[in-house]
């Protein structure tokens, strides 16, 4: 008997697995991947951020200043959601996972895209608490762009520190919003239907998801995170 | 068995045994300093510090109080450091939990709380040291640029304490929730708390809100460190609050530490209670704060010696023959001030109550009064008291403030407006219609066209009366400006004579708008009859 023979069902073997069992088996890998990335905890945090956004809009936690400054609380919450997504890219397995995980790029891409979509849905639900400055269109642009920055940060400095990119962008934007920025890279200061800002945000999101799908977070076995 | 083991064990000397715990803690601290994550983020924080704290301040006039209002008064140095420090401290605090080594290290000889304090101390030392270095470099750059006045050292101390408090709070988050999400939660939570603190500060100029670390209401007075010292009252209260938060957060760690003895837990309870008491006391002190001429005063913390203004030899020049004297710190604006006041003094010359001297006085920033301060004319001999601190001073490169219409004469026009406003007796109020009309006419003669006056009244740095009743800038129309046009159209000698005859009535508020018009214009007076 050779190993090739094992591909055929052995005489007396049981019937093939039912369809639902096969579906469960197919979902097992994504589920294990998501659990290893603490996606359930991330979903809880995203829900908490949505509640925070709802509260800020419902109870009018406004910021003094013009229109750009008034969206600052919602922008902070959107950045926090992007940071949570970026931190989920941190993987504990490193080299063994990368050397054996044929589906890893797809899992990374799928997880990042799905979490971004879920974050958008959750925050859009939170936006029903009141009038969101810029509307949900601007929120989608902000969330996607800052998530892209977070994913790029994770690819560059490690998933555990993926939150540094969104926080740095938020601080830069905080200063820029007090002035009169003209660059589309500070897209929160642009109108919701501004094409330049949307393109910049989309470009960063595409770059971030591509980098994280192809290379993964930096600390996934290639370089250990700081203590 | 070797000879070495046969030797009798040497008793540990009493002095060595006393020094052992501190030395072992220092060794642990040294290890933690070498393995801390904070240094990795310092280059990024340095870049943001330059972008957010230093760069925007360079557009201000070269006075410490103006340069540092953005980064110290509004707390941008804390915003640049605090969230990062909280995030990194949370990462360090969650280390044992994330790596599942908590049980392993609990069994070591060192109390768990002590080991955690060493980790926190290493993070805080890196963060506070970096804060002090970055701030010191910024002040050194200011000094090299010739920035005048006293640096706000008390506010540097507040910032350093805030950084320590953020590190302690973030560390506690990491210890209590050892997750990869602890760091972003602490960082963004800290950031949200800071911007909400700023927001509250924009609304609340009194009461407990003054304690908030980025509340800029009243903490910086326009002439602090220039004409009078920086008052330490509010900084001390804020340091108490922030230190109390840090101590309470560190005390909480001791309550949770497993394997430590009961006396350590009682110590942790006492430390936590002390921190809460310090923070509560600070909030209570802030509720007693009031705005004085030199800044925020908290009676329980106030030292009357801090109220003494600086003595200085003024720098003086002449404006239309009248001496104008300023603090040496404002010496570079003396030519602008004399050039601005010259035409006004020429108009006032010979009239009752005209000043014979102009002297600078300290400015009080009161957000409830629009942030600016009126000038006053009074005394014997009559002196014009100049308050310059809140006005639109030109920046370090001599660039004048430009208003929304593109006019670069804002400072001169503000000076003329405030001087004329004081001269017509309107006080700290918009004044009667007649006073407004005379003010507008005198301003027109002094070189501020009527058409530009509505915009001038909306410029930043003027008291709230400037905008009261004027609404948004628009055309110079209405009965006040109509009467001003009639007064301005009179020959100078006739207007001077009219002012000499009616100034007393004008200042007392007895002159009405119509009376001013008819009295000023003989033809209209006949028609009025």
XYZ file of C-alpha atoms in Angstrom:
756
model
C 0.000 0.000 0.000
C 1.303 3.450 -0.881
C 0.352 6.818 0.432
C -1.556 7.430 -2.805
C -3.939 4.704 -1.827
C -5.068 6.626 1.184
C -6.748 9.171 -1.067
C -9.428 6.623 -1.828
C -11.912 5.819 0.891
C -10.970 2.684 2.648
C -13.301 -0.239 2.289
C -15.800 -0.116 5.062
C -15.313 3.577 5.730
C -18.354 5.619 6.784
C -20.392 7.884 4.524
C -19.140 11.408 3.518
C -19.655 14.252 6.040
C -22.969 16.053 5.779
C -23.009 19.525 4.193
C -23.459 21.363 7.466
C -20.489 19.554 8.963
C -18.418 20.548 5.944
C -19.517 24.174 6.367
C -18.532 24.113 10.011
C -15.167 22.694 9.056
C -14.653 25.380 6.429
C -15.474 28.099 8.929
C -13.236 26.634 11.578
C -10.053 28.190 10.184
C -11.422 31.746 9.913
C -12.935 31.389 13.358
C -9.654 30.229 14.875
C -7.875 33.037 13.092
C -10.325 35.611 14.423
C -10.074 34.232 17.951
C -6.273 34.340 17.785
C -6.592 38.004 16.820
C -9.007 38.714 19.672
C -11.699 39.727 17.223
C -14.531 39.043 19.719
C -13.003 41.517 22.168
C -12.548 43.960 19.295
C -16.239 43.638 18.443
C -17.106 44.440 22.032
C -14.919 47.523 21.940
C -16.425 48.654 18.635
C -19.870 48.314 20.172
C -18.696 50.374 23.131
C -17.372 53.064 20.803
C -20.706 53.128 18.999
C -22.463 53.697 22.324
C -19.976 56.453 23.111
C -20.678 58.124 19.770
C -24.410 57.848 20.356
C -24.010 59.417 23.798
C -21.866 62.268 22.499
C -24.410 63.100 19.831
C -27.454 62.605 22.002
C -26.135 64.746 24.853
C -24.414 67.246 22.536
C -20.790 66.992 23.644
C -19.825 69.669 21.179
C -16.437 71.285 20.669
C -16.178 75.053 20.363
C -15.099 76.399 17.022
C -16.097 76.056 13.425
C -17.496 73.072 11.565
C -14.211 71.112 11.436
C -13.652 71.492 15.171
C -17.194 70.399 15.954
C -16.577 66.965 14.463
C -13.619 66.351 16.715
C -15.282 64.019 19.204
C -16.697 61.841 16.463
C -13.305 61.877 14.740
C -11.640 60.721 17.956
C -14.107 57.847 18.240
C -13.595 56.897 14.591
C -9.821 56.939 15.124
C -10.197 54.740 18.196
C -12.201 52.245 16.119
C -9.457 52.275 13.493
C -6.870 51.689 16.213
C -8.813 48.688 17.521
C -8.886 47.198 14.013
C -5.158 47.791 13.624
C -4.356 46.123 16.942
C -6.274 42.986 15.954
C -3.570 42.296 13.365
C -1.170 41.322 16.146
C -0.624 37.567 15.931
C 0.925 35.429 18.642
C 2.186 32.552 16.465
C 4.752 34.169 14.225
C 6.867 31.959 12.012
C 4.929 28.676 12.411
C 1.751 30.367 11.295
C 3.370 32.086 8.341
C 5.162 28.979 7.122
C 2.094 26.775 7.220
C -0.792 29.173 6.719
C -1.567 29.049 3.000
C -4.754 31.000 3.586
C -3.142 33.583 5.819
C -3.156 36.542 3.362
C -6.839 35.949 2.653
C -7.631 35.643 6.323
C -5.791 38.880 7.102
C -7.513 40.700 4.263
C -10.915 39.304 5.144
C -10.548 40.080 8.848
C -9.430 43.665 8.235
C -12.176 44.335 5.694
C -14.863 42.667 7.779
C -13.905 44.487 10.965
C -13.857 47.792 9.086
C -17.312 47.107 7.710
C -18.589 46.105 11.133
C -17.027 49.206 12.673
C -18.730 51.367 10.084
C -22.056 49.689 10.739
C -21.708 50.046 14.484
C -20.681 53.694 14.298
C -23.447 54.436 11.794
C -25.872 52.988 14.320
C -24.277 55.154 16.985
C -24.700 58.173 14.727
C -28.462 57.882 15.070
C -28.135 59.578 18.456
C -28.057 63.014 16.827
C -26.691 65.036 13.962
C -23.271 63.675 13.059
C -21.082 66.459 11.602
C -20.463 65.586 7.969
C -22.895 62.692 8.026
C -22.176 58.996 7.643
C -20.473 59.582 4.294
C -17.731 61.594 5.945
C -17.596 59.005 8.708
C -16.961 56.229 6.172
C -14.190 58.276 4.578
C -12.582 59.075 7.934
C -12.850 55.531 9.247
C -11.473 53.955 6.079
C -8.577 56.375 5.773
C -7.522 56.164 9.401
C -7.918 52.387 9.388
C -5.549 52.335 6.434
C -3.059 54.362 8.477
C -3.495 51.937 11.368
C -2.900 48.899 9.162
C 0.181 50.507 7.650
C 1.451 51.242 11.167
C 0.850 47.636 12.147
C 2.782 46.450 9.112
C 5.615 48.849 9.904
C 5.967 48.791 13.698
C 3.906 45.811 14.795
C 0.294 44.976 15.442
C 0.531 45.701 19.149
C 1.509 49.263 18.308
C -0.814 49.666 15.350
C -2.726 52.254 17.375
C 0.161 54.722 17.115
C -0.614 55.648 13.502
C -4.250 56.628 14.106
C -3.286 58.550 17.256
C -0.517 60.428 15.438
C -2.876 61.285 12.585
C -5.490 62.440 15.081
C -3.000 64.772 16.756
C -1.861 66.175 13.429
C -5.470 66.683 12.404
C -6.267 68.352 15.716
C -3.739 71.065 14.922
C -4.678 71.280 11.273
C -8.375 71.677 12.052
C -7.652 74.805 14.083
C -6.204 76.395 10.960
C -7.433 76.311 7.433
C -5.826 73.268 5.820
C -5.951 72.927 2.067
C -4.288 69.555 1.576
C -6.657 66.636 0.922
C -4.524 64.468 3.211
C -6.254 66.215 6.115
C -9.556 64.904 4.822
C -11.589 65.465 8.024
C -11.341 69.182 7.293
C -12.796 68.726 3.801
C -16.492 68.617 2.931
C -18.087 65.142 2.897
C -18.368 65.118 -0.896
C -14.801 66.269 -1.538
C -13.223 64.017 -4.138
C -9.604 64.699 -3.183
C -10.126 63.788 0.454
C -12.055 60.653 -0.469
C -9.329 59.557 -2.861
C -6.605 60.047 -0.263
C -8.562 58.083 2.336
C -9.351 55.302 -0.136
C -5.742 55.140 -1.240
C -4.513 54.740 2.319
C -7.132 52.102 3.079
C -6.146 50.144 -0.017
C -2.459 50.444 0.834
C -3.075 49.418 4.427
C -5.157 46.361 3.621
C -2.720 45.319 0.894
C 0.271 45.677 3.215
C -1.373 43.776 6.028
C -2.633 41.043 3.696
C 0.688 40.508 1.990
C 3.131 41.046 4.822
C 1.100 40.847 8.009
C 1.869 42.785 11.124
C 5.552 43.268 11.782
C 5.617 41.415 15.073
C 4.195 38.214 13.623
C 7.384 36.332 14.228
C 9.717 38.578 12.301
C 10.465 40.983 15.093
C 9.403 40.850 18.665
C 7.446 43.742 20.056
C 8.995 45.851 22.804
C 8.377 44.645 26.316
C 32.912 19.272 48.831
C 35.222 22.200 48.287
C 36.939 24.342 50.789
C 34.745 27.232 49.888
C 31.641 25.626 51.295
C 33.409 24.702 54.484
C 34.058 28.313 55.372
C 31.578 29.641 57.929
C 28.848 31.830 56.501
C 29.595 35.481 57.072
C 26.858 37.375 58.850
C 25.358 40.129 56.765
C 26.318 43.460 58.140
C 23.476 45.546 59.474
C 24.232 48.416 57.102
C 24.304 46.110 54.086
C 20.999 44.528 55.080
C 19.424 47.959 55.364
C 20.658 48.945 51.928
C 19.712 45.693 50.244
C 16.035 46.442 49.498
C 16.674 49.866 47.931
C 19.601 48.520 45.964
C 17.622 45.589 44.642
C 14.804 47.965 43.701
C 17.286 50.166 41.883
C 18.647 47.139 40.044
C 15.126 46.186 39.071
C 14.460 49.763 37.988
C 17.603 49.734 35.880
C 16.472 46.571 34.130
C 13.025 48.058 33.537
C 14.532 51.258 32.165
C 16.526 49.247 29.656
C 13.554 47.155 28.554
C 10.929 49.864 28.467
C 8.862 50.577 25.351
C 8.721 54.337 25.975
C 12.036 55.249 24.268
C 10.829 53.652 21.032
C 8.028 56.182 20.769
C 10.025 59.246 21.756
C 11.087 60.135 18.173
C 7.445 60.134 17.097
C 6.441 62.198 20.131
C 9.289 64.608 19.389
C 8.029 65.104 15.844
C 4.484 65.703 17.059
C 5.733 68.008 19.805
C 7.464 70.117 17.175
C 4.403 70.097 14.914
C 1.728 70.600 17.538
C 3.346 72.509 20.405
C 6.256 74.488 18.992
C 5.355 75.301 15.392
C 1.978 77.036 16.007
C 3.505 79.145 18.780
C 6.055 80.767 16.494
C 3.353 82.913 14.926
C 2.885 84.746 18.204
C 4.635 87.887 19.381
C 7.990 87.255 21.036
C 6.706 87.303 24.620
C 6.761 84.149 26.720
C 3.175 84.572 27.815
C 1.958 84.677 24.222
C 4.351 82.052 22.868
C 3.489 79.558 25.575
C -0.245 80.160 25.790
C -0.874 77.626 23.043
C 1.452 74.902 24.261
C 1.317 75.458 28.042
C -1.819 77.511 28.687
C -4.038 75.417 26.453
C -2.104 72.301 27.406
C -0.945 71.123 23.990
C 2.286 69.794 25.457
C 0.143 67.588 27.692
C -2.019 66.559 24.737
C 1.130 65.637 22.815
C 2.512 63.504 25.630
C -0.349 62.271 27.788
C -2.132 59.848 25.435
C 1.116 58.284 24.252
C 2.391 57.850 27.767
C -0.924 56.357 28.877
C -0.843 53.905 25.977
C 2.729 52.798 26.548
C 2.199 52.555 30.300
C -0.863 50.372 29.708
C 1.240 48.159 27.459
C 3.902 47.847 30.139
C 1.330 47.296 32.878
C -0.362 44.520 30.948
C 2.911 42.685 30.318
C 2.622 39.991 32.956
C -0.998 39.370 32.125
C -0.402 39.204 28.392
C 2.558 36.884 28.748
C 0.850 34.699 31.342
C 3.765 35.198 33.728
C 1.778 36.696 36.583
C 1.810 33.470 38.604
C 5.496 32.997 37.915
C 6.546 36.414 39.166
C 4.141 36.327 42.108
C 6.301 33.624 43.629
C 9.456 35.751 43.625
C 10.874 37.289 46.801
C 10.058 40.845 45.799
C 6.474 41.947 46.615
C 4.405 42.108 43.448
C 3.411 45.700 44.099
C 7.043 46.751 44.365
C 7.907 45.078 41.083
C 4.957 46.775 39.389
C 6.029 50.114 40.827
C 9.485 49.577 39.337
C 7.955 48.978 35.907
C 5.751 52.042 36.261
C 8.619 54.163 37.568
C 10.750 53.264 34.564
C 7.955 54.310 32.201
C 7.308 57.511 34.121
C 11.000 58.396 34.303
C 11.381 58.066 30.540
C 8.210 60.062 29.903
C 8.783 62.872 32.395
C 12.434 63.195 31.448
C 11.504 63.422 27.782
C 8.838 66.015 28.571
C 11.315 68.149 30.484
C 13.975 67.803 27.786
C 11.588 68.675 24.949
C 10.183 71.639 26.859
C 13.664 72.781 27.810
C 14.788 72.644 24.200
C 11.721 74.613 23.161
C 12.434 77.306 25.748
C 16.075 77.388 24.679
C 14.963 78.005 21.104
C 12.630 80.747 22.337
C 15.490 82.331 24.258
C 17.692 82.235 21.187
C 14.923 84.033 19.294
C 14.884 86.825 21.875
C 11.548 85.966 23.453
C 10.953 88.323 26.381
C 9.606 87.777 29.878
C 9.695 85.008 32.459
C 9.060 81.437 31.278
C 6.018 79.817 32.921
C 7.946 77.335 35.095
C 4.921 76.511 37.231
C 3.074 75.344 34.148
C 6.023 73.197 33.141
C 5.687 71.517 36.532
C 1.975 70.986 35.861
C 2.798 69.360 32.528
C 5.411 67.059 34.065
C 2.963 66.001 36.782
C 0.287 65.423 34.163
C 2.638 63.138 32.246
C 3.322 61.180 35.444
C -0.416 60.981 36.151
C -1.143 59.675 32.657
C 1.556 57.056 33.074
C 0.085 55.896 36.383
C -3.488 55.820 35.100
C -2.464 54.025 31.912
C -0.392 51.541 33.880
C -3.376 50.760 36.097
C -5.516 50.158 32.999
C -2.924 47.690 31.754
C -2.692 45.856 35.065
C -6.435 45.566 35.517
C -7.133 44.672 31.887
C -4.125 42.810 30.517
C -5.121 42.849 26.901
C -3.626 43.988 23.640
C -6.439 46.550 23.544
C -5.445 48.131 26.854
C -2.910 50.428 25.180
C -5.235 51.955 22.541
C -8.023 52.170 25.105
C -5.811 54.115 27.512
C -4.348 56.301 24.759
C -7.606 57.298 23.082
C -9.421 57.526 26.411
C -6.741 59.908 27.603
C -6.982 61.938 24.427
C -10.762 62.197 24.664
C -10.493 63.253 28.309
C -8.033 65.987 27.386
C -10.066 67.481 24.567
C -13.197 67.328 26.717
C -11.196 69.118 29.403
C -10.292 71.824 26.870
C -13.909 72.056 25.818
C -15.121 72.509 29.372
C -12.488 75.176 29.774
C -13.903 77.180 26.891
C -17.233 77.329 28.693
C -16.390 77.532 32.379
C -14.216 80.344 33.635
C -14.923 79.714 37.327
C -15.558 76.875 39.720
C -14.295 73.305 39.732
C -13.623 73.311 35.962
C -10.549 75.477 36.544
C -8.806 72.378 37.872
C -8.936 70.614 34.499
C -5.408 70.336 33.108
C -6.142 71.780 29.668
C -8.616 74.440 30.780
C -7.142 77.691 29.482
C -9.653 80.030 31.038
C -7.874 82.618 33.133
C -4.736 80.570 33.775
C -2.573 82.778 31.564
C -2.998 86.518 32.015
C -1.796 88.732 29.163
C 1.010 90.273 31.218
C 1.994 87.309 33.409
C 5.750 87.152 33.672
C 6.003 90.618 32.111
C 4.462 93.177 34.459
C 3.692 90.843 37.363
C 4.748 87.322 38.378
C 3.082 84.101 37.326
C 0.696 83.264 40.149
C 1.368 79.724 41.426
C -2.080 79.183 42.996
C -3.816 77.378 40.153
C -0.719 75.410 39.097
C -0.324 74.136 42.673
C -3.963 73.037 42.751
C -3.589 71.250 39.415
C -0.399 69.559 40.556
C -2.283 68.372 43.652
C -5.041 66.930 41.484
C -2.721 65.204 39.043
C -0.427 63.880 41.752
C -3.490 62.659 43.625
C -4.707 60.787 40.551
C -1.268 59.226 40.083
C -1.005 58.174 43.722
C -4.525 56.756 43.777
C -3.891 54.762 40.592
C -0.668 53.337 42.006
C -2.385 52.541 45.283
C -5.028 50.562 43.418
C -2.277 48.350 42.040
C -1.322 47.388 45.577
C -4.902 46.449 46.391
C -4.906 43.986 43.532
C -1.385 42.613 43.869
C -1.540 38.909 44.695
C 0.772 37.297 47.200
C 1.658 40.483 49.065
C 1.250 40.556 52.810
C -1.608 42.193 54.685
C 0.485 45.153 55.769
C 1.197 45.945 52.151
C -2.497 45.878 51.405
C -3.183 48.263 54.241
C -0.429 50.478 52.932
C -2.045 50.342 49.498
C -5.382 51.329 51.038
C -3.724 54.258 52.763
C -1.933 55.337 49.584
C -5.125 55.144 47.545
C -7.024 57.123 50.151
C -4.278 59.746 50.262
C -4.399 60.114 46.489
C -8.168 60.469 46.464
C -7.964 62.988 49.303
C -5.350 65.067 47.478
C -7.381 65.095 44.274
C -10.590 65.948 46.132
C -8.885 68.729 48.053
C -7.562 70.187 44.811
C -11.047 70.234 43.295
C -12.373 71.868 46.443
C -9.660 74.514 46.305
C -10.461 75.263 42.679
C -14.052 76.055 43.573
C -12.790 78.929 45.735
C -10.714 80.457 42.931
C -11.344 83.988 41.733
C -9.830 86.141 39.012
C -7.603 88.948 40.270
C -5.612 91.568 38.405
C -2.646 89.188 38.241
C -4.398 85.926 37.504
C -6.351 83.213 39.285
C -6.151 83.480 43.077
C -6.970 80.586 45.402
C -7.166 82.112 48.890
C -5.885 79.034 50.749
C -2.805 78.824 48.532
C -2.219 82.478 47.838
C 0.914 84.295 48.868
C 0.416 88.053 48.931
C 4.049 88.496 47.915
C 3.087 87.163 44.495
C 0.866 90.206 43.918
C 3.729 92.674 43.768
C 4.231 93.908 40.214
C 7.717 93.915 38.759
C 9.629 97.162 39.111
C 11.202 98.340 35.892
C 12.569 101.396 34.175
C 10.093 102.212 31.430
C 11.015 102.993 27.870
C 9.408 106.241 26.722
C 8.791 108.229 23.603
C 6.567 111.122 22.545
C 3.276 110.961 20.712
C 2.150 114.425 19.589
C 4.243 115.852 22.407
C 2.776 113.586 25.076
C 5.111 111.055 26.719
C 4.186 107.413 26.228
C 5.930 104.932 28.536
C 5.919 101.149 28.258
C 7.534 98.214 30.000
C 10.909 97.371 28.432
C 9.454 94.007 27.404
C 7.085 95.937 25.124
C 9.809 98.283 23.906
C 9.784 96.915 20.363
C 6.169 98.041 19.956
C 6.805 101.565 21.287
C 7.168 103.141 17.800
C 3.875 101.529 16.708
C 2.119 102.705 19.872
C 3.319 106.293 19.615
C 2.520 106.427 15.900
C -0.966 105.124 16.627
C -1.710 107.462 19.518
C -0.234 110.595 17.960
C -3.280 111.556 15.856
C -5.604 110.848 18.785
C -3.593 112.997 21.179
C -3.538 115.797 18.585
C -7.327 115.802 18.553
C -7.545 115.722 22.341
C -5.030 118.501 22.841
C -6.497 121.448 24.694
C -9.754 119.712 25.533
C -10.835 119.158 29.127
C -9.670 115.814 30.497
C -7.030 115.313 27.805
C -4.174 113.117 29.067
C -0.759 114.570 29.597
C 0.932 111.196 29.782
C 0.307 107.586 28.751
C 1.572 104.712 30.911
C 1.275 100.985 30.439
C -0.729 98.990 32.976
C -1.249 95.253 33.334
C -4.036 93.627 31.379
C -6.573 91.224 32.838
C -7.976 88.514 30.594
C -11.577 87.844 31.463
C -13.349 85.602 28.996
C -16.694 86.843 30.305
C -15.651 90.315 29.154
C -14.511 89.282 25.699
C -10.925 88.819 26.797
C -9.859 92.427 26.254
C -9.591 95.384 28.563
C -10.650 98.997 28.206
C -8.227 101.852 28.680
C -8.904 104.485 31.314
C -8.176 108.203 31.536
C -7.994 109.819 34.940
C -5.952 111.073 37.861
C -4.073 114.260 38.485
C -2.283 114.900 36.231
C -4.503 113.118 33.770
C -2.930 109.864 32.599
C -4.037 107.435 29.912
C -3.602 103.897 31.259
C -2.564 101.701 28.359
C -3.310 97.996 28.425
C -1.528 96.293 25.556
C -1.335 92.632 26.520
C -4.473 91.428 24.784
C -4.181 93.521 21.636
C -3.135 92.399 18.174
C 0.625 92.792 18.601
C 2.787 92.084 15.589
C 4.514 88.699 15.605
C 8.170 87.850 16.081
C 9.021 88.731 12.496
C 7.271 92.080 12.766
C 4.307 90.939 10.712
C 1.264 92.939 11.702
C -2.068 91.286 12.377
C -4.299 91.466 9.337
C -8.068 91.641 9.682
C -10.615 89.896 7.481
C -10.603 92.836 5.070
C -6.847 92.569 4.613
C -6.045 95.698 6.617
C -2.698 95.422 8.399
C -3.337 98.299 10.788
C -5.297 96.398 13.414
C -3.032 97.245 16.383
C -2.965 100.972 15.606
C -6.717 101.100 15.093
C -7.391 99.147 18.287
C -5.205 101.563 20.247
C -7.000 104.556 18.771
C -10.402 103.034 19.433
C -9.637 102.252 23.082
C -8.102 105.686 23.710
C -11.013 107.542 22.123
C -13.520 105.287 23.867
C -11.972 106.218 27.211
C -11.872 109.904 26.245
C -15.595 110.152 25.469
C -16.338 108.644 28.865
C -17.966 105.427 27.707
C -16.053 103.406 30.326
C -16.300 99.643 30.195
C -19.503 99.797 28.207
C -20.547 100.395 24.626
C -21.568 103.920 25.612
C -24.539 106.081 24.705
C -25.458 106.712 21.087
C -23.974 110.185 21.313
C -20.727 108.814 22.754
C -20.596 106.243 19.955
C -21.147 108.930 17.349
C -18.417 111.186 18.748
C -16.111 108.198 19.072
C -16.684 107.281 15.430
C -16.086 110.847 14.284
C -12.867 111.167 16.287
C -11.653 107.828 14.962
C -12.363 108.955 11.428
C -10.252 112.032 12.023
C -7.511 109.901 13.572
C -7.214 107.840 10.422
C -9.738 105.034 10.901
C -12.321 105.443 8.117
C -15.951 105.065 9.110
C -16.320 102.237 6.627
C -13.605 100.236 8.425
C -14.950 100.762 11.920
C -17.592 97.996 12.017
C -14.882 95.461 11.121
C -12.487 96.955 13.671
C -15.045 96.441 16.429
C -15.025 92.696 15.778
C -11.257 92.195 15.952
C -9.830 89.925 18.622
C -8.458 91.430 21.805
C -11.089 94.110 22.363
C -13.437 94.088 25.356
C -16.924 92.692 24.973
C -18.471 96.167 24.612
C -16.866 96.445 21.183
C -19.262 93.896 19.779
C -22.227 94.675 22.013
C -25.057 95.956 19.891
C -22.947 96.044 16.779
C -23.603 92.545 15.522
C -21.627 91.154 12.634
C -19.543 93.597 10.620
C -21.539 95.398 7.982
C -21.738 98.801 6.326
C -21.277 101.854 8.529
C -24.909 102.953 8.387
C -27.561 103.950 10.869
C -28.176 107.026 12.989
C -24.891 106.773 14.925
C -22.734 106.730 11.814
C -24.924 109.386 10.164
C -24.294 111.697 13.072
C -20.622 110.772 13.092
C -20.411 111.799 9.457
C -21.940 115.181 10.288
C -19.496 115.734 13.144
C -16.533 114.625 11.067
C -17.574 116.988 8.265
C -17.219 120.014 10.550
C -14.066 122.097 10.237
C -11.487 121.022 12.841
C -11.749 124.259 14.754
C -15.556 124.040 14.919
C -15.447 120.419 16.041
C -12.837 121.266 18.651
C -14.990 124.078 19.961
C -18.053 121.838 20.039
C -16.154 119.158 21.949
C -14.818 121.707 24.432
C -18.353 122.861 25.098
C -20.051 119.480 25.323
C -17.482 116.989 26.584
C -18.733 117.172 30.149
C -22.312 116.486 29.089
C -21.159 113.796 26.708
C -19.169 111.978 29.401
C -22.030 112.147 31.875
C -24.340 110.575 29.308
C -26.680 113.566 29.163
C -26.049 114.348 25.521
C -28.490 112.599 23.222
C -27.920 111.658 19.651
C -30.236 114.280 18.177
C -28.930 116.973 20.443
C -25.401 116.241 19.369
C -26.406 116.594 15.721
C -28.364 119.762 16.112
C -25.833 121.307 18.432
C -23.015 120.522 16.134
C -24.674 121.813 13.021
C -26.158 125.320 13.302
C -28.355 124.755 10.240
C -29.769 121.568 11.657
C -30.173 123.284 14.998
C -32.373 125.934 13.387
C -34.364 123.246 11.601
C -34.734 121.342 14.862
C -36.257 124.421 16.457
